[in-house]
Tab-separated table of C-alpha atoms and ligand atoms in Angstrom:
chain	number	residue	atom	x	y	z
A	1	MET	CA	-187.420	-104.329	-37.745
A	2	ASN	CA	-187.774	-101.989	-40.145
A	3	ILE	CA	-184.240	-102.605	-42.177
A	4	LEU	CA	-182.876	-100.846	-44.845
A	5	VAL	CA	-181.356	-102.371	-47.494
A	6	SER	CA	-178.965	-101.137	-49.736
A	7	GLY	CA	-178.276	-103.040	-53.149
A	8	GLY	CA	-180.798	-105.267	-52.428
A	9	ALA	CA	-181.794	-105.972	-55.833
A	10	GLY	CA	-178.340	-108.612	-56.684
A	11	PHE	CA	-178.218	-111.776	-56.559
A	12	ILE	CA	-177.501	-111.600	-52.483
A	13	GLY	CA	-179.559	-108.646	-51.909
A	14	SER	CA	-182.369	-109.932	-53.825
A	15	HIS	CA	-182.117	-113.292	-51.368
A	16	ALA	CA	-181.897	-111.541	-48.278
A	17	CYS	CA	-184.775	-109.325	-48.870
A	18	PHE	CA	-187.060	-112.290	-49.276
A	19	GLU	CA	-185.826	-113.718	-46.896
A	20	LEU	CA	-186.363	-110.315	-44.099
A	21	LEU	CA	-190.037	-110.838	-45.098
A	22	ASP	CA	-190.348	-114.048	-44.491
A	23	ALA	CA	-189.022	-113.758	-41.087
A	24	GLY	CA	-191.589	-111.173	-40.346
A	25	HIS	CA	-189.274	-108.008	-40.752
A	26	ASP	CA	-189.995	-105.210	-43.090
A	27	ILE	CA	-187.944	-103.787	-45.178
A	28	ILE	CA	-186.945	-100.715	-47.714
A	29	VAL	CA	-184.476	-101.084	-50.467
A	30	PHE	CA	-182.154	-98.855	-52.210
A	31	ASP	CA	-180.248	-99.981	-55.649
A	32	ASN	CA	-179.000	-98.173	-58.781
A	33	TYR	CA	-179.024	-101.309	-60.296
A	34	TYR	CA	-175.656	-101.101	-61.699
A	35	ASN	CA	-175.740	-104.849	-61.822
A	36	SER	CA	-179.207	-105.866	-61.220
A	37	SER	CA	-182.614	-105.171	-62.607
A	38	PRO	CA	-185.848	-104.060	-60.590
A	39	GLU	CA	-187.473	-107.074	-61.853
A	40	ALA	CA	-185.747	-108.949	-58.709
A	41	LEU	CA	-187.309	-106.432	-55.833
A	42	ALA	CA	-190.728	-106.964	-58.132
A	43	ASN	CA	-190.483	-111.162	-58.143
A	44	VAL	CA	-189.616	-110.560	-53.911
A	45	GLU	CA	-192.889	-109.188	-53.890
A	46	GLU	CA	-194.838	-111.465	-55.584
A	47	LEU	CA	-193.532	-114.221	-54.008
A	48	THR	CA	-193.989	-112.906	-50.581
A	49	GLY	CA	-197.109	-111.310	-51.061
A	50	LYS	CA	-195.693	-108.285	-49.301
A	51	SER	CA	-194.998	-104.476	-51.354
A	52	PHE	CA	-192.286	-102.345	-49.870
A	53	LYS	CA	-190.585	-99.341	-50.998
A	54	ILE	CA	-187.593	-98.705	-53.051
A	55	TYR	CA	-185.681	-96.237	-53.694
A	56	GLU	CA	-183.203	-95.823	-57.287
A	57	CYS	CA	-180.640	-94.513	-56.033
A	58	ASP	CA	-176.473	-94.180	-55.697
A	59	MET	CA	-174.796	-94.587	-52.551
A	60	LEU	CA	-172.634	-91.702	-53.588
A	61	ASP	CA	-175.607	-89.513	-54.265
A	62	ARG	CA	-176.112	-87.991	-50.105
A	63	ALA	CA	-179.271	-86.238	-50.377
A	64	SER	CA	-180.544	-89.026	-52.114
A	65	ILE	CA	-180.012	-91.450	-49.298
A	66	GLU	CA	-180.857	-88.995	-46.181
A	67	LYS	CA	-184.212	-88.220	-47.501
A	68	ILE	CA	-184.077	-92.230	-47.403
A	69	PHE	CA	-183.643	-91.823	-43.556
A	70	GLU	CA	-186.136	-89.072	-43.765
A	71	GLU	CA	-189.056	-90.677	-45.102
A	72	ASN	CA	-188.233	-93.768	-43.109
A	73	THR	CA	-188.372	-95.104	-39.436
A	74	ILE	CA	-184.923	-97.122	-39.616
A	75	ASP	CA	-182.995	-99.300	-36.910
A	76	ALA	CA	-180.655	-101.237	-38.943
A	77	VAL	CA	-179.613	-101.170	-42.286
A	78	ILE	CA	-178.298	-104.407	-43.797
A	79	HIS	CA	-175.498	-102.840	-46.556
A	80	PHE	CA	-174.827	-104.866	-49.648
A	81	ALA	CA	-174.123	-102.184	-52.157
A	82	GLY	CA	-170.920	-102.430	-53.833
A	83	TYR	CA	-168.860	-102.934	-57.479
A	84	LYS	CA	-167.722	-106.749	-56.658
A	85	ALA	CA	-165.746	-107.622	-59.947
A	86	VAL	CA	-162.113	-108.363	-58.984
A	87	GLY	CA	-160.583	-108.127	-62.664
A	88	GLU	CA	-162.475	-104.715	-63.184
A	89	SER	CA	-161.475	-103.763	-59.772
A	90	VAL	CA	-157.562	-104.160	-60.999
A	91	ALA	CA	-158.332	-102.186	-63.925
A	92	LYS	CA	-160.198	-99.227	-62.563
A	93	PRO	CA	-159.166	-99.280	-58.364
A	94	LEU	CA	-160.241	-95.022	-58.486
A	95	MET	CA	-163.711	-96.236	-59.492
A	96	TYR	CA	-163.546	-98.829	-56.733
A	97	TYR	CA	-162.245	-96.904	-54.307
A	98	ASN	CA	-164.606	-94.082	-54.943
A	99	ASN	CA	-167.885	-96.116	-54.975
A	100	ASN	CA	-167.581	-98.749	-52.161
A	101	ILE	CA	-165.085	-96.662	-49.909
A	102	THR	CA	-166.716	-93.275	-50.257
A	103	GLY	CA	-170.252	-94.878	-50.831
A	104	THR	CA	-170.069	-96.792	-47.179
A	105	VAL	CA	-168.228	-93.368	-45.539
A	106	ILE	CA	-171.705	-91.377	-46.696
A	107	LEU	CA	-173.939	-94.211	-45.770
A	108	LEU	CA	-172.547	-94.354	-42.103
A	109	GLU	CA	-172.050	-90.495	-41.883
A	110	THR	CA	-175.840	-90.981	-42.819
A	111	MET	CA	-176.787	-93.940	-40.471
A	112	ALA	CA	-175.375	-91.655	-37.498
A	113	LYS	CA	-177.048	-88.906	-38.183
A	114	TYR	CA	-180.527	-90.124	-37.691
A	115	ASN	CA	-178.924	-92.497	-34.811
A	116	VAL	CA	-179.031	-95.300	-36.563
A	117	LYS	CA	-176.159	-97.581	-35.707
A	118	LYS	CA	-176.840	-101.568	-36.314
A	119	ILE	CA	-175.568	-101.986	-39.709
A	120	VAL	CA	-174.729	-105.459	-41.231
A	121	PHE	CA	-171.800	-105.583	-43.571
A	122	SER	CA	-171.602	-108.111	-47.015
A	123	SER	CA	-167.675	-108.979	-46.433
A	124	SER	CA	-165.695	-111.669	-48.390
A	125	ALA	CA	-163.004	-114.149	-47.405
A	126	THR	CA	-161.360	-112.349	-49.573
A	127	VAL	CA	-160.123	-110.725	-46.753
A	128	TYR	CA	-158.600	-113.580	-45.951
A	129	GLY	CA	-155.201	-113.087	-48.447
A	130	VAL	CA	-153.776	-116.336	-49.767
A	131	PRO	CA	-154.791	-118.351	-46.537
A	132	GLU	CA	-152.069	-120.660	-44.548
A	133	THR	CA	-154.211	-123.437	-43.553
A	134	VAL	CA	-157.689	-123.991	-44.277
A	135	PRO	CA	-160.380	-124.359	-42.398
A	136	ILE	CA	-160.154	-120.330	-42.094
A	137	ASN	CA	-161.465	-119.217	-39.456
A	138	GLU	CA	-161.533	-115.653	-38.105
A	139	SER	CA	-159.284	-114.915	-36.306
A	140	PHE	CA	-156.564	-115.884	-39.602
A	141	PRO	CA	-154.400	-112.983	-40.136
A	142	LEU	CA	-156.184	-110.648	-43.085
A	143	GLY	CA	-153.999	-110.060	-46.274
A	144	VAL	CA	-155.534	-108.499	-49.977
A	145	THR	CA	-154.450	-109.513	-52.747
A	146	ASN	CA	-156.355	-106.658	-55.458
A	147	PRO	CA	-158.344	-104.082	-55.074
A	148	TYR	CA	-161.977	-105.238	-54.519
A	149	GLY	CA	-160.864	-106.986	-51.752
A	150	ARG	CA	-158.922	-104.163	-50.600
A	151	THR	CA	-162.005	-102.157	-50.688
A	152	LYS	CA	-163.430	-104.745	-48.180
A	153	LEU	CA	-161.162	-104.930	-46.095
A	154	MET	CA	-160.565	-100.701	-45.477
A	155	ILE	CA	-165.121	-101.476	-44.982
A	156	GLU	CA	-164.203	-103.754	-42.477
A	157	ASP	CA	-161.706	-101.570	-40.656
A	158	ILE	CA	-163.731	-98.499	-40.646
A	159	LEU	CA	-167.060	-100.426	-38.847
A	160	ARG	CA	-164.392	-101.202	-36.129
A	161	ASP	CA	-163.271	-97.966	-35.804
A	162	VAL	CA	-166.259	-96.160	-35.872
A	163	CYS	CA	-167.203	-99.029	-32.852
A	164	VAL	CA	-163.665	-98.121	-30.911
A	165	SER	CA	-165.053	-94.057	-31.474
A	166	ASP	CA	-168.880	-94.838	-30.309
A	167	LYS	CA	-169.942	-98.119	-27.996
A	168	ASP	CA	-173.487	-97.532	-29.349
A	169	TRP	CA	-172.742	-99.156	-32.919
A	170	SER	CA	-173.546	-102.892	-33.218
A	171	VAL	CA	-171.815	-104.389	-36.190
A	172	VAL	CA	-172.044	-107.699	-37.656
A	173	ILE	CA	-169.326	-108.613	-40.267
A	174	LEU	CA	-170.388	-111.112	-42.749
A	175	ARG	CA	-167.809	-112.997	-44.627
A	176	TYR	CA	-168.612	-114.864	-47.379
A	177	PHE	CA	-167.521	-118.189	-48.854
A	178	ASN	CA	-168.190	-118.685	-52.704
A	179	PRO	CA	-172.237	-118.059	-52.882
A	180	VAL	CA	-174.271	-120.277	-55.521
A	181	GLY	CA	-177.716	-122.194	-56.233
A	182	ALA	CA	-180.996	-119.592	-56.561
A	183	HIS	CA	-184.103	-119.153	-55.088
A	184	ALA	CA	-186.952	-122.469	-55.180
A	185	SER	CA	-189.088	-120.249	-57.372
A	186	SER	CA	-186.716	-119.632	-60.143
A	187	LYS	CA	-187.564	-116.690	-59.789
A	188	LEU	CA	-184.610	-115.112	-58.102
A	189	ARG	CA	-181.094	-115.955	-59.185
A	190	GLU	CA	-177.460	-114.933	-60.075
A	191	ASN	CA	-177.942	-112.531	-62.973
A	192	PRO	CA	-174.450	-110.858	-63.840
A	193	LYS	CA	-174.580	-108.209	-66.854
A	194	GLY	CA	-171.286	-108.899	-69.233
A	195	ILE	CA	-169.325	-111.651	-68.966
A	196	PRO	CA	-168.914	-113.711	-65.329
A	197	ASN	CA	-166.423	-114.019	-63.901
A	198	ASN	CA	-166.788	-116.659	-60.896
A	199	LEU	CA	-167.209	-120.454	-62.122
A	200	MET	CA	-171.063	-121.349	-61.992
A	201	PRO	CA	-172.122	-118.796	-64.285
A	202	ARG	CA	-169.272	-120.015	-66.640
A	203	LEU	CA	-169.809	-123.129	-66.078
A	204	ILE	CA	-173.699	-122.712	-67.166
A	205	GLN	CA	-172.720	-121.077	-70.139
A	206	ALA	CA	-170.639	-124.049	-70.727
A	207	ALA	CA	-173.597	-126.820	-70.446
A	208	LYS	CA	-175.915	-124.122	-72.242
A	209	GLY	CA	-173.476	-124.596	-75.809
A	210	GLU	CA	-173.503	-120.342	-75.401
A	211	VAL	CA	-169.242	-120.962	-75.014
A	212	GLU	CA	-167.664	-124.035	-76.699
A	213	TYR	CA	-166.552	-124.976	-73.184
A	214	LEU	CA	-165.926	-123.389	-69.335
A	215	THR	CA	-161.704	-123.416	-68.962
A	216	VAL	CA	-160.678	-124.958	-65.659
A	217	PHE	CA	-158.199	-122.819	-63.895
A	218	GLY	CA	-154.948	-125.239	-63.589
A	219	ASP	CA	-155.230	-128.272	-62.626
A	220	ASP	CA	-151.807	-128.114	-60.509
A	221	TYR	CA	-152.927	-126.780	-57.501
A	222	PRO	CA	-152.024	-129.101	-54.067
A	223	THR	CA	-155.103	-130.575	-53.491
A	224	ARG	CA	-157.507	-134.197	-54.059
A	225	ASP	CA	-157.842	-133.723	-58.121
A	226	GLY	CA	-155.746	-131.251	-58.575
A	227	THR	CA	-158.337	-128.304	-59.258
A	228	GLY	CA	-158.912	-125.245	-56.816
A	229	VAL	CA	-161.444	-125.942	-53.536
A	230	ARG	CA	-163.306	-123.940	-52.313
A	231	ASP	CA	-166.454	-123.312	-50.062
A	232	TYR	CA	-170.048	-123.071	-52.741
A	233	ILE	CA	-172.948	-121.846	-50.419
A	234	HIS	CA	-176.915	-122.239	-50.968
A	235	VAL	CA	-177.369	-118.275	-51.344
A	236	VAL	CA	-180.365	-119.508	-49.833
A	237	ASP	CA	-178.392	-121.080	-47.039
A	238	LEU	CA	-176.340	-117.437	-46.546
A	239	ALA	CA	-179.778	-115.271	-46.799
A	240	LYS	CA	-180.606	-116.747	-44.012
A	241	GLY	CA	-177.671	-115.953	-42.075
A	242	HIS	CA	-178.385	-112.248	-43.072
A	243	VAL	CA	-181.750	-112.591	-40.957
A	244	LYS	CA	-179.881	-114.275	-38.201
A	245	ALA	CA	-177.217	-111.542	-37.723
A	246	ILE	CA	-180.155	-109.030	-37.100
A	247	ASP	CA	-181.545	-111.027	-34.756
A	248	TYR	CA	-177.850	-110.635	-33.316
A	249	ILE	CA	-177.329	-106.975	-33.615
A	250	ALA	CA	-180.683	-106.420	-31.839
A	251	ASP	CA	-179.070	-107.581	-28.501
A	252	ASN	CA	-175.506	-107.244	-28.497
A	253	LYS	CA	-172.745	-104.056	-29.203
A	254	GLY	CA	-169.662	-103.803	-30.824
A	255	ALA	CA	-168.385	-105.368	-34.093
A	256	ILE	CA	-167.676	-109.002	-34.755
A	257	GLU	CA	-166.328	-110.692	-38.323
A	258	ILE	CA	-168.167	-114.172	-38.801
A	259	ASN	CA	-167.588	-116.749	-41.662
A	260	LEU	CA	-170.344	-117.514	-43.686
A	261	GLY	CA	-169.432	-120.960	-45.735
A	262	THR	CA	-170.695	-124.923	-45.373
A	263	GLY	CA	-166.967	-125.959	-43.798
A	264	ASN	CA	-166.549	-128.397	-47.226
A	265	GLY	CA	-164.151	-127.619	-49.653
A	266	CYS	CA	-165.089	-128.896	-53.568
A	267	SER	CA	-162.903	-128.790	-56.259
A	268	VAL	CA	-163.217	-127.770	-60.143
A	269	LEU	CA	-164.191	-130.389	-61.335
A	270	GLU	CA	-165.754	-132.602	-57.974
A	271	LEU	CA	-168.215	-129.335	-59.081
A	272	ILE	CA	-168.336	-130.001	-62.318
A	273	LYS	CA	-169.570	-133.950	-62.300
A	274	THR	CA	-171.820	-133.107	-59.232
A	275	PHE	CA	-173.813	-129.917	-61.736
A	276	GLU	CA	-173.757	-133.140	-65.076
A	277	LYS	CA	-175.052	-135.598	-62.591
A	278	VAL	CA	-178.173	-133.746	-61.007
A	279	ASN	CA	-178.921	-132.397	-63.819
A	280	GLY	CA	-178.214	-134.638	-66.345
A	281	VAL	CA	-176.333	-132.466	-68.780
A	282	THR	CA	-172.938	-132.209	-70.171
A	283	VAL	CA	-170.513	-129.430	-69.057
A	284	PRO	CA	-167.616	-129.514	-71.791
A	285	HIS	CA	-163.869	-128.554	-69.682
A	286	LYS	CA	-160.782	-127.821	-70.678
A	287	ILE	CA	-157.810	-127.172	-68.383
A	288	VAL	CA	-155.542	-124.548	-68.799
A	289	GLU	CA	-153.486	-122.311	-67.340
A	290	ARG	CA	-153.757	-121.550	-63.788
A	291	ARG	CA	-155.435	-117.915	-63.186
A	292	PRO	CA	-153.319	-115.317	-61.549
A	293	GLY	CA	-153.810	-114.587	-58.123
A	294	ASP	CA	-156.133	-118.023	-57.468
A	295	VAL	CA	-155.383	-119.471	-54.334
A	296	ALA	CA	-155.775	-123.251	-54.470
A	297	GLU	CA	-157.957	-123.968	-50.953
A	298	CYS	CA	-160.504	-121.774	-49.586
A	299	TYR	CA	-162.981	-122.959	-47.433
A	300	ALA	CA	-164.875	-121.800	-44.174
A	301	ASP	CA	-164.523	-123.061	-40.589
A	302	PRO	CA	-168.445	-122.390	-39.695
A	303	SER	CA	-168.711	-122.906	-36.177
A	304	LEU	CA	-168.682	-119.026	-35.179
A	305	ALA	CA	-172.127	-118.629	-36.437
A	306	LYS	CA	-173.421	-121.745	-35.536
A	307	GLU	CA	-172.135	-120.508	-31.728
A	308	LEU	CA	-173.386	-116.633	-32.235
A	309	LEU	CA	-175.859	-116.978	-34.292
A	310	GLY	CA	-177.530	-120.462	-34.052
A	311	TRP	CA	-176.858	-121.179	-38.210
A	312	SER	CA	-175.451	-123.344	-40.566
A	313	ALA	CA	-175.593	-124.162	-43.751
A	314	VAL	CA	-178.290	-127.101	-44.628
A	315	LEU	CA	-178.428	-127.155	-48.410
A	316	GLY	CA	-175.404	-129.251	-49.947
A	317	LEU	CA	-173.950	-129.739	-53.663
A	318	GLU	CA	-176.768	-131.112	-55.263
A	319	GLU	CA	-179.234	-128.317	-54.160
A	320	MET	CA	-176.856	-125.677	-55.617
A	321	CYS	CA	-176.488	-127.147	-58.792
A	322	ARG	CA	-180.234	-128.179	-59.537
A	323	ASP	CA	-181.671	-124.832	-58.831
A	324	SER	CA	-178.483	-123.159	-60.214
A	325	TRP	CA	-179.263	-125.119	-63.373
A	326	ARG	CA	-183.701	-124.959	-62.899
A	327	ALA	CA	-183.465	-120.850	-62.426
A	328	VAL	CA	-181.581	-120.425	-65.764
A	329	MET	CA	-183.585	-122.785	-67.528
A	330	TYR	CA	-187.409	-121.012	-66.128
A	331	GLU	CA	-185.765	-117.858	-67.798
A	332	ALA	CA	-185.147	-119.010	-70.735
B	1	LIG	N1	-162.901	-121.101	-62.156
B	1	LIG	C1	-162.335	-121.994	-63.091
B	1	LIG	N2	-162.797	-121.710	-64.015
B	1	LIG	C2	-163.392	-120.592	-64.417
B	1	LIG	C3	-163.826	-119.778	-63.105
B	1	LIG	C4	-163.250	-119.908	-62.066
B	1	LIG	O1	-161.338	-122.906	-63.497
B	1	LIG	O2	-163.869	-119.662	-65.805
B	1	LIG	C5	-162.499	-122.223	-60.700
B	1	LIG	C6	-161.037	-121.093	-60.082
B	1	LIG	O3	-159.656	-120.885	-60.650
B	1	LIG	C7	-161.631	-121.192	-58.305
B	1	LIG	C8	-162.800	-121.600	-58.335
B	1	LIG	O4	-163.282	-121.898	-59.826
B	1	LIG	O5	-160.783	-121.906	-58.030
B	1	LIG	C9	-163.952	-120.467	-57.935
B	1	LIG	O6	-163.600	-119.078	-58.455
B	1	LIG	P1	-164.775	-118.050	-58.774
B	1	LIG	O7	-163.820	-117.218	-59.553
B	1	LIG	O8	-166.064	-118.750	-58.924
B	1	LIG	O9	-164.293	-117.724	-57.097
B	1	LIG	P2	-163.281	-116.976	-56.557
B	1	LIG	O10	-163.629	-118.345	-55.099
B	1	LIG	O11	-162.224	-116.980	-57.286
B	1	LIG	O12	-163.821	-115.573	-55.693
B	1	LIG	C10	-164.453	-116.149	-55.082
B	1	LIG	C11	-165.417	-114.478	-55.379
B	1	LIG	C12	-165.117	-113.715	-55.089
B	1	LIG	C13	-164.176	-113.223	-54.115
B	1	LIG	C14	-163.528	-114.238	-53.126
B	1	LIG	C15	-163.461	-114.768	-52.057
B	1	LIG	O13	-165.409	-114.629	-56.923
B	1	LIG	O14	-165.690	-112.056	-55.079
B	1	LIG	O15	-164.454	-116.051	-53.593
B	1	LIG	O16	-163.051	-116.019	-51.506
B	1	LIG	F1	-163.423	-112.556	-53.055
């Protein structure tokens, strides 16, 4: 298929571009490089030996989005583009609503205009808010705690409404758990601009000595060692899930929500220990207060992905830690 990838230069987007090309699809990418760089796409081309069209453009710029549809025959869209920092979204909600929501509406309107009605959307486990139990399956109640999460949930709702209004649409909503790791070549990796928020990039900063220590947010949660439990998933597994989702939308109409996680919960201290063991480094860390808004435990019931997409994660925590560190060291 000819797939338009929005936000294809980002962490998950660039890995998905690689896997799509590897599976024999053709891609067209657009990105405004707000939180990414053209280098990731050059590396995808180098790794696959395939070239593709890249548009530097913003999804709020309707004329530029239209131009992409005008100049290409597109069968489906994978929509990664969007702002994604929880804290920033609390400080700048309008920026988040304008970019994520308005941008998506422009993309969907343009798709409809050009009769492209297949889309895979990059959602997040954040739409489950504070889950009452774990593992979390797709029929759990939805609720969000910050503007970033609200944009994900609002876009999910918009997509569901579009499917109700027009039975020709095919929508797969992928709810990611916690992506970490990097491509085996080390040429694609997470490269956040500014101060990172997520555990793995912060853990790496501490391992490299860029910060004195990693702050562990709370050790008094009702979990096995008191620290927060999450479902870390290797970005390569996650990227492969998108190829399966593209196969699925080729044959199915309507909207479906699917978790992409491993189903295994891992605590902050377990992640630190595994990282230290696998990479032979020390991660200085210090327990501090809980971070407001964090939940104790969040991990997936990944059975629907297996049933509908024939997908499940194969890479474990050790590979995630090894590949995250190797990619950073490769860069150094
Ligand atoms: N943590 C620390 N120290 C840090 C950073 C994180 O102890 O410096 C802890 C957190 O308290 C949490 C765990 O590590 O227990 C994971 O935190 P992340 O910030 O890496 O990830 P979250 O699970 O909080 O959030 C992630 C994404 C969100 C998404 C959410 C959905 O960052 O975009 O998953 O579940 F919404």
